[in-house]
mmCIF file of C-alpha atoms and ligand atoms in Angstrom:
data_model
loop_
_atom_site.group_PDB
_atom_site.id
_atom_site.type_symbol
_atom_site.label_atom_id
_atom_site.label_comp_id
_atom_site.label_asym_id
_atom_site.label_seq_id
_atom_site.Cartn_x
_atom_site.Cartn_y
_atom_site.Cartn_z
ATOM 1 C CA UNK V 1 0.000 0.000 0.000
ATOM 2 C CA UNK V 2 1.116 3.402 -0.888
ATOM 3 C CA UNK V 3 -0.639 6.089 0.525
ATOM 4 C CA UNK V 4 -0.207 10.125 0.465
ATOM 5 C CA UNK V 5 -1.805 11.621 3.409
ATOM 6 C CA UNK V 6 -2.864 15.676 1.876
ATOM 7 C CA UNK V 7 -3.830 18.359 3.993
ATOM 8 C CA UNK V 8 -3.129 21.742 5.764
ATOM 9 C CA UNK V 9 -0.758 22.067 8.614
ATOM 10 C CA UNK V 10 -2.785 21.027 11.422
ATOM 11 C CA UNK V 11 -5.187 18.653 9.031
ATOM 12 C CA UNK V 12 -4.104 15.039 11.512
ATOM 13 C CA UNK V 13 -1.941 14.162 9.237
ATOM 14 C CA UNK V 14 0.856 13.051 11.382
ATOM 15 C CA UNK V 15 -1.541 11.777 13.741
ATOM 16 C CA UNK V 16 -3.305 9.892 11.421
ATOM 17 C CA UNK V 17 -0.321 8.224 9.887
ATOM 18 C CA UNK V 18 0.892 7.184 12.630
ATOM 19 C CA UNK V 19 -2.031 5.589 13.370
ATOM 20 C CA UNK V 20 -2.741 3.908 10.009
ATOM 21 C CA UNK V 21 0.771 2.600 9.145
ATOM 22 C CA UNK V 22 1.100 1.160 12.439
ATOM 23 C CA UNK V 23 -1.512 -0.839 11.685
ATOM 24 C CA UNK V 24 -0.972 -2.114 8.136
ATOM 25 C CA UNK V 25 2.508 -2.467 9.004
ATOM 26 C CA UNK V 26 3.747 0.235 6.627
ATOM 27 C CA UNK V 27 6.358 2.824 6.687
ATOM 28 C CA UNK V 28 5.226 6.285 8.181
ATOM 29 C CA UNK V 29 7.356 8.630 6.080
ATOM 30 C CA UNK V 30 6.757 12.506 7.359
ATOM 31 C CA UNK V 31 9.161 14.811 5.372
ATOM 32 C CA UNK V 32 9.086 17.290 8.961
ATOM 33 C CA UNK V 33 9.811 14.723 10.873
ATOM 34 C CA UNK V 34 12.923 13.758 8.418
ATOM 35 C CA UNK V 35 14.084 17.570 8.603
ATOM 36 C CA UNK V 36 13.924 17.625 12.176
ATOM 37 C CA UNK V 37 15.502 15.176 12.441
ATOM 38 C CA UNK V 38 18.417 16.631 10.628
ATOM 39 C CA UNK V 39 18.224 19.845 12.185
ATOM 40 C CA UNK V 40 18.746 17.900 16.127
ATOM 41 C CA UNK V 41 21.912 15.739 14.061
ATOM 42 C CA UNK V 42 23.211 19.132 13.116
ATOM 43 C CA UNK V 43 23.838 18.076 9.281
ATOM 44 C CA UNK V 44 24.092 20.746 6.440
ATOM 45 C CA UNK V 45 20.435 19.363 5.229
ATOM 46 C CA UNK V 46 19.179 20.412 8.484
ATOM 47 C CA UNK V 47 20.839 23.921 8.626
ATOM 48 C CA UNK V 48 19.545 24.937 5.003
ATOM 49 C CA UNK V 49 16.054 23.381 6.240
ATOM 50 C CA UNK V 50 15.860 25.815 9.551
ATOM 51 C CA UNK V 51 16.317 29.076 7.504
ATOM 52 C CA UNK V 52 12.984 27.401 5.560
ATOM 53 C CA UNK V 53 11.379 26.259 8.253
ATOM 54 C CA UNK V 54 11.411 28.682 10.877
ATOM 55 C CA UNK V 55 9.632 31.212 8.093
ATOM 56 C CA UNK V 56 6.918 29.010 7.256
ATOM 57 C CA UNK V 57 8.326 28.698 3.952
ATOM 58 C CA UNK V 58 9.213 25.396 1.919
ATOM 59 C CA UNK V 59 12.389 23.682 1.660
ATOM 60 C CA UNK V 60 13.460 24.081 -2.239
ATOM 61 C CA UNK V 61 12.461 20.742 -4.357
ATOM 62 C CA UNK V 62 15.787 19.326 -5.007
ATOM 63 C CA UNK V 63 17.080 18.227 -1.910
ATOM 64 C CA UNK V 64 13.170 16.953 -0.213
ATOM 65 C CA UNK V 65 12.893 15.359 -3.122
ATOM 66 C CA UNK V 66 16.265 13.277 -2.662
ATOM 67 C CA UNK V 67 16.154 12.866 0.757
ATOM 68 C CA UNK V 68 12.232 11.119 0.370
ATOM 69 C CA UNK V 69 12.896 9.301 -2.283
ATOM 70 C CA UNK V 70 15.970 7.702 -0.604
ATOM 71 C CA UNK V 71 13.732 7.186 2.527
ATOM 72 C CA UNK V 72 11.029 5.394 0.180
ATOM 73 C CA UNK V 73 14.085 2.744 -0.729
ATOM 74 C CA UNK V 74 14.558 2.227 2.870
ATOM 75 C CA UNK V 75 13.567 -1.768 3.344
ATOM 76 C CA UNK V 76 11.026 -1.256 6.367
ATOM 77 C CA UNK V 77 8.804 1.033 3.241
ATOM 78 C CA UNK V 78 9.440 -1.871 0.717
ATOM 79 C CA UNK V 79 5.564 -3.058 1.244
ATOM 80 C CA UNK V 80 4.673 0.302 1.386
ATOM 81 C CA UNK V 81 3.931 3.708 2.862
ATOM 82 C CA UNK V 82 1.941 6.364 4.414
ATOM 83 C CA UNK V 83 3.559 9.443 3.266
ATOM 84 C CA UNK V 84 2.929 12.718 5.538
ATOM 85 C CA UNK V 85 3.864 16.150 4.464
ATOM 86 C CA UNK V 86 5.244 15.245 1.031
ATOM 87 C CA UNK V 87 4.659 15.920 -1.840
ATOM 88 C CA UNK V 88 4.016 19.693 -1.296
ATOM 89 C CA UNK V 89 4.372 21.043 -4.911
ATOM 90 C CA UNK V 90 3.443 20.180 -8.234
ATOM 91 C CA UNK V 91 6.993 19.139 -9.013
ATOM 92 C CA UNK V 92 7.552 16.596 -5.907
ATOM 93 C CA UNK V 93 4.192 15.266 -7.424
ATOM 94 C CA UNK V 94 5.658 15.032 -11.028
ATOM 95 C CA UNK V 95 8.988 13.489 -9.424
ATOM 96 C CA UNK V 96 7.732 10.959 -7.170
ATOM 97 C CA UNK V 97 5.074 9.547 -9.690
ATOM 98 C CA UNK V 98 8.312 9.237 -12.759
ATOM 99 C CA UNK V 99 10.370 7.792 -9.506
ATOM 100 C CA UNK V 100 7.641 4.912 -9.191
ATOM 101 C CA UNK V 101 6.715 4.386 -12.845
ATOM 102 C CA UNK V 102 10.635 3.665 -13.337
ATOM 103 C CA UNK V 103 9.510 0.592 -11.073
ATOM 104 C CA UNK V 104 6.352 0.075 -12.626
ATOM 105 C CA UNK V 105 4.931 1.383 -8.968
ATOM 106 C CA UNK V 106 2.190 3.925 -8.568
ATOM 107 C CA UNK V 107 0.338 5.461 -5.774
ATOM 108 C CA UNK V 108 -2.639 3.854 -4.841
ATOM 109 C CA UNK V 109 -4.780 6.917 -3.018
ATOM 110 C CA UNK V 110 -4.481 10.537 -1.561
ATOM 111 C CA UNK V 111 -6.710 10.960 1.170
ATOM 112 C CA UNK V 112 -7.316 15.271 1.795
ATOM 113 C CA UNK V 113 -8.057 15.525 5.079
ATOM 114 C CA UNK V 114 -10.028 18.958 5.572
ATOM 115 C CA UNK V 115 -10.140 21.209 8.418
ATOM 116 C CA UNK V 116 -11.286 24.894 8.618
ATOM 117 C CA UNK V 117 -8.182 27.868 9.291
ATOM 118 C CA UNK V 118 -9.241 28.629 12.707
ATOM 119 C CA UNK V 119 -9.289 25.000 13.765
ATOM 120 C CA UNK V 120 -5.779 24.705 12.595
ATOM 121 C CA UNK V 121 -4.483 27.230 14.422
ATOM 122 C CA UNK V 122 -5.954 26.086 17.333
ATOM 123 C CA UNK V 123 -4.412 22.597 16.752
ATOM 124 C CA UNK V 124 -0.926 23.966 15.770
ATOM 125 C CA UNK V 125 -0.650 26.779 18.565
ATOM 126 C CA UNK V 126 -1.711 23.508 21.629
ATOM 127 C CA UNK V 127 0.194 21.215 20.072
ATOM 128 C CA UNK V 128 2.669 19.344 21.789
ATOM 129 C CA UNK V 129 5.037 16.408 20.304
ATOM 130 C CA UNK V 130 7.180 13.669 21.802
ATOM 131 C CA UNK V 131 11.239 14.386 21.649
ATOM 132 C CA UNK V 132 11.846 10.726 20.952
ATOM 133 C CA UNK V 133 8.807 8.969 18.861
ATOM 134 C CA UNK V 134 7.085 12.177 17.220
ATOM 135 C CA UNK V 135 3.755 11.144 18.857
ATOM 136 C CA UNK V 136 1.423 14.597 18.975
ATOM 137 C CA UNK V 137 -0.281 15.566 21.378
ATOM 138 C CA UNK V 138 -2.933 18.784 22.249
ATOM 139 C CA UNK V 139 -3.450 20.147 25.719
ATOM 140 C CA UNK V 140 -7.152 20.151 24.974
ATOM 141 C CA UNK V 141 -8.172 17.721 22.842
ATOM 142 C CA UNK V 142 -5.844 14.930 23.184
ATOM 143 C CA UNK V 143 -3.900 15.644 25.920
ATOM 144 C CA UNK V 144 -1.174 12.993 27.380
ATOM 145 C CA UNK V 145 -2.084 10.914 30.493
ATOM 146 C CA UNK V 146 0.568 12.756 32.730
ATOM 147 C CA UNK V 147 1.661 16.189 31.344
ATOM 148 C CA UNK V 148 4.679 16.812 29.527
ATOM 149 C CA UNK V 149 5.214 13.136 29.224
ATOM 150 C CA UNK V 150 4.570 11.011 25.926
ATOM 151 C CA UNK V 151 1.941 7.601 26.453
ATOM 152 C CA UNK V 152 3.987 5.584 24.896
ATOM 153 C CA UNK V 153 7.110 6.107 25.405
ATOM 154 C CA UNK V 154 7.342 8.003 28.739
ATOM 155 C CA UNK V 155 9.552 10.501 27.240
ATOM 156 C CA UNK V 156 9.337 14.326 27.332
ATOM 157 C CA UNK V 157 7.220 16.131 24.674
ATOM 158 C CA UNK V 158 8.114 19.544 23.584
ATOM 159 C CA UNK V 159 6.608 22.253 21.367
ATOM 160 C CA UNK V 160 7.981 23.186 18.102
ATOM 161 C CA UNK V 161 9.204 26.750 17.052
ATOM 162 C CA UNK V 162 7.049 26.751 13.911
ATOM 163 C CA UNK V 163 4.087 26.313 15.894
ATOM 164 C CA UNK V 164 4.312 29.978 17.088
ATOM 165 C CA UNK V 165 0.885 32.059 15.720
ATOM 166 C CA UNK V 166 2.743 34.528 13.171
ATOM 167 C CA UNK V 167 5.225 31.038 11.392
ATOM 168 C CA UNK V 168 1.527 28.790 11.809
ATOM 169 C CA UNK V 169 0.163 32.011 9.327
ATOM 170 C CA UNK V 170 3.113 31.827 7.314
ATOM 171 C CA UNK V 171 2.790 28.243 6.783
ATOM 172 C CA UNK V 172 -0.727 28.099 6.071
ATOM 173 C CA UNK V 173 -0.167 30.837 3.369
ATOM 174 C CA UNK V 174 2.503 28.804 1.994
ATOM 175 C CA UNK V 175 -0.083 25.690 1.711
ATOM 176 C CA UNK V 176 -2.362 27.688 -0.305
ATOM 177 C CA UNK V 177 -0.187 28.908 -2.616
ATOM 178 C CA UNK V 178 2.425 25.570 -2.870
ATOM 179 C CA UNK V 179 0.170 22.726 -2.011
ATOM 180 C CA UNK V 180 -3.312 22.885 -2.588
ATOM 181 C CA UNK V 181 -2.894 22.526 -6.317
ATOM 182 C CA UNK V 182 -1.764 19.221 -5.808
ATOM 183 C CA UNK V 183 -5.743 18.452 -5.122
ATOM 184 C CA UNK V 184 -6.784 18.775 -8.343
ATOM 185 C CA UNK V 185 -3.303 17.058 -9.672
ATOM 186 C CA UNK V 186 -4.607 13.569 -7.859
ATOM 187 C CA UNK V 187 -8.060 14.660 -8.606
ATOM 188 C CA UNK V 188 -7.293 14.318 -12.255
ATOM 189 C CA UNK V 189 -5.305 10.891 -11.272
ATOM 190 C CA UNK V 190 -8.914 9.614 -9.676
ATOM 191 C CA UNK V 191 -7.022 8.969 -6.884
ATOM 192 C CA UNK V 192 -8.499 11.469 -4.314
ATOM 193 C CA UNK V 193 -11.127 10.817 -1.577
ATOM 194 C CA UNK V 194 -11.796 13.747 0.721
ATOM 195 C CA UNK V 195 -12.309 13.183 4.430
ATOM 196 C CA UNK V 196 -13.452 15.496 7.146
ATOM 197 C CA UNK V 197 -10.394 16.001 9.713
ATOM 198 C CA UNK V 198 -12.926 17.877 12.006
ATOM 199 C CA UNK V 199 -14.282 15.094 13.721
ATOM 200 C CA UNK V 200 -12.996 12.948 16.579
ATOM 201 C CA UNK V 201 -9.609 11.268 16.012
ATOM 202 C CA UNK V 202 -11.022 7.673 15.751
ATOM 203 C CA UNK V 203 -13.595 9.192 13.399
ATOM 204 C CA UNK V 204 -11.119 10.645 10.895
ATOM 205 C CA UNK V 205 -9.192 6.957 11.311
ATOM 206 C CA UNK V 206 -12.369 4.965 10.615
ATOM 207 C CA UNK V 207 -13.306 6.803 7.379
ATOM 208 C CA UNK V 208 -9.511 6.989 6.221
ATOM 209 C CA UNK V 209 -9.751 2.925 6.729
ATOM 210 C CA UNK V 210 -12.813 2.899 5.272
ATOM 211 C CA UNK V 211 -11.442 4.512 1.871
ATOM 212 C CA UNK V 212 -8.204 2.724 1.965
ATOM 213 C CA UNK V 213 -10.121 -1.050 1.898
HETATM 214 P P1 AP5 P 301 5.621 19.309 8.629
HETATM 215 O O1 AP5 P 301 6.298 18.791 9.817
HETATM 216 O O2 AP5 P 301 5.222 18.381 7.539
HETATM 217 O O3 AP5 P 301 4.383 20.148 9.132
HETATM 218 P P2 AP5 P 301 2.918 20.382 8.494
HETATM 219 O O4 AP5 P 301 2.530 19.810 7.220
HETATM 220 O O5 AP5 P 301 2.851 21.853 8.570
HETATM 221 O O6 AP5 P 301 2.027 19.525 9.324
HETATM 222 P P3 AP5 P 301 1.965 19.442 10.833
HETATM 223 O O7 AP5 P 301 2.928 18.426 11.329
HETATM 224 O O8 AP5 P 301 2.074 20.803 11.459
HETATM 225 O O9 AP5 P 301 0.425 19.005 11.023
HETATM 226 P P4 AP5 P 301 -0.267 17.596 10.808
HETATM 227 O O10 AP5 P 301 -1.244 17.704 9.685
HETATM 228 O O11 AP5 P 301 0.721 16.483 10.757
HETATM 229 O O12 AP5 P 301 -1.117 17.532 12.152
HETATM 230 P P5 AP5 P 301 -0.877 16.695 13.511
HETATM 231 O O13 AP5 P 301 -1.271 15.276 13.304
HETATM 232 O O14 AP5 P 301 0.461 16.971 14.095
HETATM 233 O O15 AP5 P 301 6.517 20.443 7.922
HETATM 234 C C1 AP5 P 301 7.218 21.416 8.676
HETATM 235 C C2 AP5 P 301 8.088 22.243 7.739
HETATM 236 O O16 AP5 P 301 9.073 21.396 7.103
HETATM 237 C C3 AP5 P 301 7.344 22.910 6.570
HETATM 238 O O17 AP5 P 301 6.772 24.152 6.949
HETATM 239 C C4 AP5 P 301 8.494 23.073 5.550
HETATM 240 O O18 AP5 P 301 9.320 24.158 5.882
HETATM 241 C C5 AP5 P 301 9.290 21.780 5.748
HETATM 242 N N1 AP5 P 301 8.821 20.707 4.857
HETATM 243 C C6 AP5 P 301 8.241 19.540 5.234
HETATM 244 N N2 AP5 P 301 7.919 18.798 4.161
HETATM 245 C C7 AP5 P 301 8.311 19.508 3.075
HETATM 246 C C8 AP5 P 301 8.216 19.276 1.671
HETATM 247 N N3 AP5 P 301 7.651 18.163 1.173
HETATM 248 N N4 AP5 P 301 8.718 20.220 0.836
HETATM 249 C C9 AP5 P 301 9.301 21.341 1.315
HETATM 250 N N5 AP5 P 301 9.388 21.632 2.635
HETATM 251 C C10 AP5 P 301 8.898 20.721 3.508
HETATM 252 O O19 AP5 P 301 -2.013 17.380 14.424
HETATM 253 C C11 AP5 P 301 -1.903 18.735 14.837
HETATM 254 C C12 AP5 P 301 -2.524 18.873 16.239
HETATM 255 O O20 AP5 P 301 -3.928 18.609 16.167
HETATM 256 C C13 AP5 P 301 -1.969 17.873 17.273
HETATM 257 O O21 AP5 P 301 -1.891 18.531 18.506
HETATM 258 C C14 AP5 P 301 -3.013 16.747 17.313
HETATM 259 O O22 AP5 P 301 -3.050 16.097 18.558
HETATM 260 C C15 AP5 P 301 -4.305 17.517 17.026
HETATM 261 N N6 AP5 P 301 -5.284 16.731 16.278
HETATM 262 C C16 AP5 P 301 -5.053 15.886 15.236
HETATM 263 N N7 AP5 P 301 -6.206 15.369 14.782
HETATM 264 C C17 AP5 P 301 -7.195 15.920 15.549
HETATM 265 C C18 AP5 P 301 -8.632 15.770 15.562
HETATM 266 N N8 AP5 P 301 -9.268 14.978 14.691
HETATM 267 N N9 AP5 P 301 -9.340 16.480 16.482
HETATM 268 C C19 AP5 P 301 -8.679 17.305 17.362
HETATM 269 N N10 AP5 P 301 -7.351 17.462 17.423
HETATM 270 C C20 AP5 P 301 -6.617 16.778 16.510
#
């Protein structure tokens, strides 16, 4: 199964694939989480994606590109993949689909979770993550058992820098400029099944099952 998870910042979509590729034992690729992860390693990658990411703005096509593609040919993603967070443009679309079709691979659906602006920002701005296993969290609406410390993996959760109001704007701008046109690109592909990210978490989970089977 290989899965693209669309949305807004804010939409579920980590939460979500979490969720799902735990439980059809695929991959959960999140392009953030990869950068992050760069940026606490202290590579180049991750210094050229801070001056991106702390403005809201997207990292430029040629390196995400690499760097997802590489993490696709990983062997835990060789049955497949939820991806989160990529593609984001029109040309990350256009490289990942020549990428698979070299392999006679395609991708199977693109779920577009939708949630209103001002629920997003109240997601993004309560957010909290874990340090250690990217789990999120939200001090109101699913809050951990024991504050500050992830469910499961008892490990401290913190709250990341682009989840301040004026970057969550930024971002949000950049996703209607950058990403939404990628709707209409798997639109066109009959690949895309909307699904309403304003209900409870479970609910969003159900219907994404529903539309995967
Ligand atoms: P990235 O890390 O991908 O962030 P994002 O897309 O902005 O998405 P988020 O992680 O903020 O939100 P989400 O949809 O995963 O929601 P979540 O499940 O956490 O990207 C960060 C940056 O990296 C980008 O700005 C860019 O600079 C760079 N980047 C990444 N990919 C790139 C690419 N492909 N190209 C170029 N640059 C790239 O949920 C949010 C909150 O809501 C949580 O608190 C959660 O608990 C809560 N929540 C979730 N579902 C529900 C629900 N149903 N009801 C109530 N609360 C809920």
């Amino acid at each position: 199964m290989r899965v693209i998870l669309l949305g807004p910042p804010g939409a579920g979509k980590g939460t979500q694939a979490g969720l799902l590729a735990g439980s059809v034992s695929a991959a959960h690729v999140a392009s953030g989480d990869l950068f992050r992860k760069h940026l606490g390693e202290g590579t180049e990658l991750g210094k050229l994606a801070k001056q991106y990411m702390d403005h809201g703005e997207l990292v430029p096509d040629d390196v995400t590109i690499k760097m997802v593609l590489e993490r696709i040919g990983a062997p835990d993603a060789a049955e497949g993949y939820v991806l989160d967070g990529f593609p984001r443009t029109i040309e990350q679309a256009k490289a990942l689909d020549a990428a698979l079709a070299g392999q006679a691979q395609e991708i199977d659906l693109t779920p577009l979770i939708e949630v209103e602006t001002e629920e997003l920002v109240r997601r993004l701005t309560g957010r909290w993550i874990c340090r250690a296993c990217q789990t999120p969290y939200h001090e109101f609406s699913a809050p951990p058992a024991t504050p500050g410390v992830c469910d499961a993996c008892d490990r401290e959760l913190y709250q990341r820098d682009d989840d301040k109001p004026e970057v969550v704007r930024a971002r949000l701008e950049t996703y209607e400029r950058q990403t939404a046109p990628l709707v209409a690109y798997y639109e066109r592909q009959g690949k895309l099944v909307r699904v309403d990210g304003e209900q409870a978490i479970e609910r969003v989970t159900a219907d994404l099952r529903a539309a995967l089977r």
